[in-house]
Short mmCIF file of C-alpha atoms in Angstrom, two decimals:
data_model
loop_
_atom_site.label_atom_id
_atom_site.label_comp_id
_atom_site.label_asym_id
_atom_site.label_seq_id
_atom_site.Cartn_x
_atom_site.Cartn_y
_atom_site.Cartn_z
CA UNK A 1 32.59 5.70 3.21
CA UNK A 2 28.91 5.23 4.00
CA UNK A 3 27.06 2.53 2.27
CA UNK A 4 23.58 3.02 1.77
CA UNK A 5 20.79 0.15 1.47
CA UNK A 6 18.27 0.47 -0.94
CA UNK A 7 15.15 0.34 1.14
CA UNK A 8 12.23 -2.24 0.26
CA UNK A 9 8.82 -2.97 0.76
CA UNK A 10 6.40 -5.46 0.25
CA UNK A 11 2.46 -5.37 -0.32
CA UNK A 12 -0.39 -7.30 -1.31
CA UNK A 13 -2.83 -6.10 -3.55
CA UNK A 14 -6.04 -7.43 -3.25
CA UNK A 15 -8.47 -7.19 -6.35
CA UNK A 16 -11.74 -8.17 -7.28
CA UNK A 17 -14.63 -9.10 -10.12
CA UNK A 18 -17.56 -6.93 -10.26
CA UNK A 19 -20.54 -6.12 -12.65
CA UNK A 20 -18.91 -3.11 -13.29
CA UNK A 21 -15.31 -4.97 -14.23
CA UNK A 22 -11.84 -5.35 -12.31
CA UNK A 23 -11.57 -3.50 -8.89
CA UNK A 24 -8.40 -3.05 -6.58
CA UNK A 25 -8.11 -2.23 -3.00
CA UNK A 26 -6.31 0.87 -2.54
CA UNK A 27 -5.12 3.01 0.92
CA UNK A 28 -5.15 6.69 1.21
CA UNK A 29 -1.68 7.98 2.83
CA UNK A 30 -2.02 8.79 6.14
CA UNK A 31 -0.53 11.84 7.89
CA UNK A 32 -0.36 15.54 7.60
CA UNK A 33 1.52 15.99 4.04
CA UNK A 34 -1.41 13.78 2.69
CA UNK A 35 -4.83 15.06 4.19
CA UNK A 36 -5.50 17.10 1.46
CA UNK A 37 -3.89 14.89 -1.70
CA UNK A 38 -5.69 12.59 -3.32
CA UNK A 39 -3.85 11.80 -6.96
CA UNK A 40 -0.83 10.39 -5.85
CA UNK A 41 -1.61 9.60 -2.48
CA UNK A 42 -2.88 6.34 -2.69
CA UNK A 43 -1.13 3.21 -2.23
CA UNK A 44 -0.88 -0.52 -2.28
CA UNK A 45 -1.05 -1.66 0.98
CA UNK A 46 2.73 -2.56 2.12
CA UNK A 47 5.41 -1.15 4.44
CA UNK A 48 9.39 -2.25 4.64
CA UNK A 49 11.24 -5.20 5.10
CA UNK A 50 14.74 -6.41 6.54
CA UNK A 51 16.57 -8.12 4.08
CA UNK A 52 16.70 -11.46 6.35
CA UNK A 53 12.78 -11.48 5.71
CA UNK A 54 11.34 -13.00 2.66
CA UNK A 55 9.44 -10.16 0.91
CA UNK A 56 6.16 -12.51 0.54
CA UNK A 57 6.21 -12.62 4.92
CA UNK A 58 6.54 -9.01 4.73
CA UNK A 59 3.89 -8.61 2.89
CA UNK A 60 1.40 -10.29 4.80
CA UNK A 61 2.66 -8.85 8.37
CA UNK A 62 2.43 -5.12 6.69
CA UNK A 63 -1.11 -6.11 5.85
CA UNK A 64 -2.14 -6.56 9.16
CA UNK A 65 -0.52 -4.10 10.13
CA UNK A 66 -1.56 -1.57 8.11
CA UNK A 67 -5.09 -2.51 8.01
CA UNK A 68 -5.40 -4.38 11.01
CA UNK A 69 -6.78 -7.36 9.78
CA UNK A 70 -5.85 -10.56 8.87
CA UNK A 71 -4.38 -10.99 4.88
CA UNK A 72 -6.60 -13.21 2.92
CA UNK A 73 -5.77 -16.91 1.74
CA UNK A 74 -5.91 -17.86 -1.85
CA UNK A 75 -3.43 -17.92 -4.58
CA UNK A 76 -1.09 -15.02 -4.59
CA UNK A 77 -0.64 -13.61 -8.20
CA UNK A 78 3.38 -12.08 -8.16
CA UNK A 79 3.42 -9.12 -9.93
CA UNK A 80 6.82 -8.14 -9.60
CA UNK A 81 8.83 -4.93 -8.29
CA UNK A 82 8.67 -1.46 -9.18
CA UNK A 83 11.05 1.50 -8.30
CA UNK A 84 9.61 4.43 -6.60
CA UNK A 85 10.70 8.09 -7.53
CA UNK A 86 12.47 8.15 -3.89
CA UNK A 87 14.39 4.99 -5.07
CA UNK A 88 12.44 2.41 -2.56
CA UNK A 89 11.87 -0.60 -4.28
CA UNK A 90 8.51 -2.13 -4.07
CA UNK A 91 7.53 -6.05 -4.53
CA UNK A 92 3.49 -7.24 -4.74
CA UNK A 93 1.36 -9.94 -4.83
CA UNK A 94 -2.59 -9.77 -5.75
CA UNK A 95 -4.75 -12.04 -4.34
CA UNK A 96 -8.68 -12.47 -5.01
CA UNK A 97 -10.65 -11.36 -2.31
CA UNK A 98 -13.20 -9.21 -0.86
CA UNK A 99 -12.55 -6.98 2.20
CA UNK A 100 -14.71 -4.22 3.71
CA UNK A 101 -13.62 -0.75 3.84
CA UNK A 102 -15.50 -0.26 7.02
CA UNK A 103 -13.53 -2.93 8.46
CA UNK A 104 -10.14 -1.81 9.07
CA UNK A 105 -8.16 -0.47 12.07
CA UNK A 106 -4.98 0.58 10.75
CA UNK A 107 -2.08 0.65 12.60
CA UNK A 108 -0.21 4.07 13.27
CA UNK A 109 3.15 6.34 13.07
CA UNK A 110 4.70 9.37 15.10
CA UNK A 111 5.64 12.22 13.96
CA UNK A 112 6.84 15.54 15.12
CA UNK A 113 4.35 17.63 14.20
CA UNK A 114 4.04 20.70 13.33
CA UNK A 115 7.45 20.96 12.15
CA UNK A 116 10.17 21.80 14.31
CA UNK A 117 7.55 22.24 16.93
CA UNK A 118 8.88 20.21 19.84
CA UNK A 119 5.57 17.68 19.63
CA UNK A 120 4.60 14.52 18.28
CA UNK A 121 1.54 13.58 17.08
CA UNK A 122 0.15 10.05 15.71
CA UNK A 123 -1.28 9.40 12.97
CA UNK A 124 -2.81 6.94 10.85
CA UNK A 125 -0.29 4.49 8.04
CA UNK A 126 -3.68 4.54 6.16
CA UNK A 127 -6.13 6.73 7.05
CA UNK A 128 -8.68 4.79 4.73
CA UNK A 129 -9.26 2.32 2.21
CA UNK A 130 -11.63 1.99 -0.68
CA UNK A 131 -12.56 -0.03 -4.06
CA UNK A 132 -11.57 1.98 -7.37
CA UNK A 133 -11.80 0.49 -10.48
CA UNK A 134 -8.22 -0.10 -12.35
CA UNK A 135 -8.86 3.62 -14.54
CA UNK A 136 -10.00 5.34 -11.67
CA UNK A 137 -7.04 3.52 -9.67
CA UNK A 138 -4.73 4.61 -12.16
CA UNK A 139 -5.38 8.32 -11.73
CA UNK A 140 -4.88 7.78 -7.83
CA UNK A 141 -2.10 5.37 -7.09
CA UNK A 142 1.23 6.49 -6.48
CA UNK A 143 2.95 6.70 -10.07
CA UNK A 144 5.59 3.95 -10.08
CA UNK A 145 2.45 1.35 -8.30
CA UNK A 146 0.50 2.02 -11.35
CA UNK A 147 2.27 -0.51 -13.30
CA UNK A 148 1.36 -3.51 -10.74
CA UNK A 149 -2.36 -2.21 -12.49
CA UNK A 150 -1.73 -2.80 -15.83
CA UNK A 151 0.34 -6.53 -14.75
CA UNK A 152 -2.50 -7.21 -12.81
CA UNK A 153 -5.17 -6.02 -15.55
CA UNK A 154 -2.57 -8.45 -18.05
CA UNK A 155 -2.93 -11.55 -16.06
CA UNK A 156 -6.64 -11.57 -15.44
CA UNK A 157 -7.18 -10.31 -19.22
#
């Protein structure tokens, strides 16, 4: 009998007060079945933990790597876990701060690709990042990550 481990993953979220209202940093999917998707291919920063690493650590190492830059300090808001349609579960924290788009140099993944064509390619974990505010967010984020929105939107209500 095979056992099978539910996989997790950890992200931070980082958010922000404008003019305009509350905005969220959100990365676009990287990779070939996601170059031309843009509802539902955008993400909370975060990749996948062992289970002998505290989710909050994974967070902040799948930070860096996935946007190749340091996570911020400040006070890290928990806003729970979600499940994702593929059954991954998913754990965040927000935390106030600014970061620019511009800035990042995400880390990367191989892939054989095209399919069953013998070569690998590499590609992007997020090919970019930008500011949406939490509506616009909403329409983008991967389904199950749009609750961390509204939790988020709750606790700075």
């Amino acid at each position: 009998m095979t056992v099978r481990t539910t996989k997790r993953s950890a992200g931070l979220l980082l958010f922000r007060h404008t003019d305009d209202g509350l905005e969220v940093l959100l990365g676009h999917m990287g990779g070939p079945f996601f170059a031309k998707k843009d509802a539902g291919a955008w993400t909370v920063p975060k990749g996948e933990y062992e289970p002998d690493e505290p989710a909050r650590e994974a967070a902040r190492r799948e930070f860096r790597e996935e946007l190749g830059l340091a996570p911020p300090d400040g006070q890290a808001v928990p806003l729970g876990e979600v499940a994702q349609a593929n059954g991954k579960i998913v754990t965040v924290w927000a935390i106030e701060a600014d970061l620019d788009p511009e800035a990042i140099d995400p880390g990367t993944f191989t892939m054989e690709w095209p399919p069953r064509s013998g070569r690998t390619q590499e590609f992007p974990e997020l090919d970019r990042v930008a500011w949406f505010a939490l509506d616009r967010a909403r329409a983008l984020i991967i389904t199950a990550q749009a609750a961390f929105l509204d939790r988020l939107a709750e606790h700075s209500g």
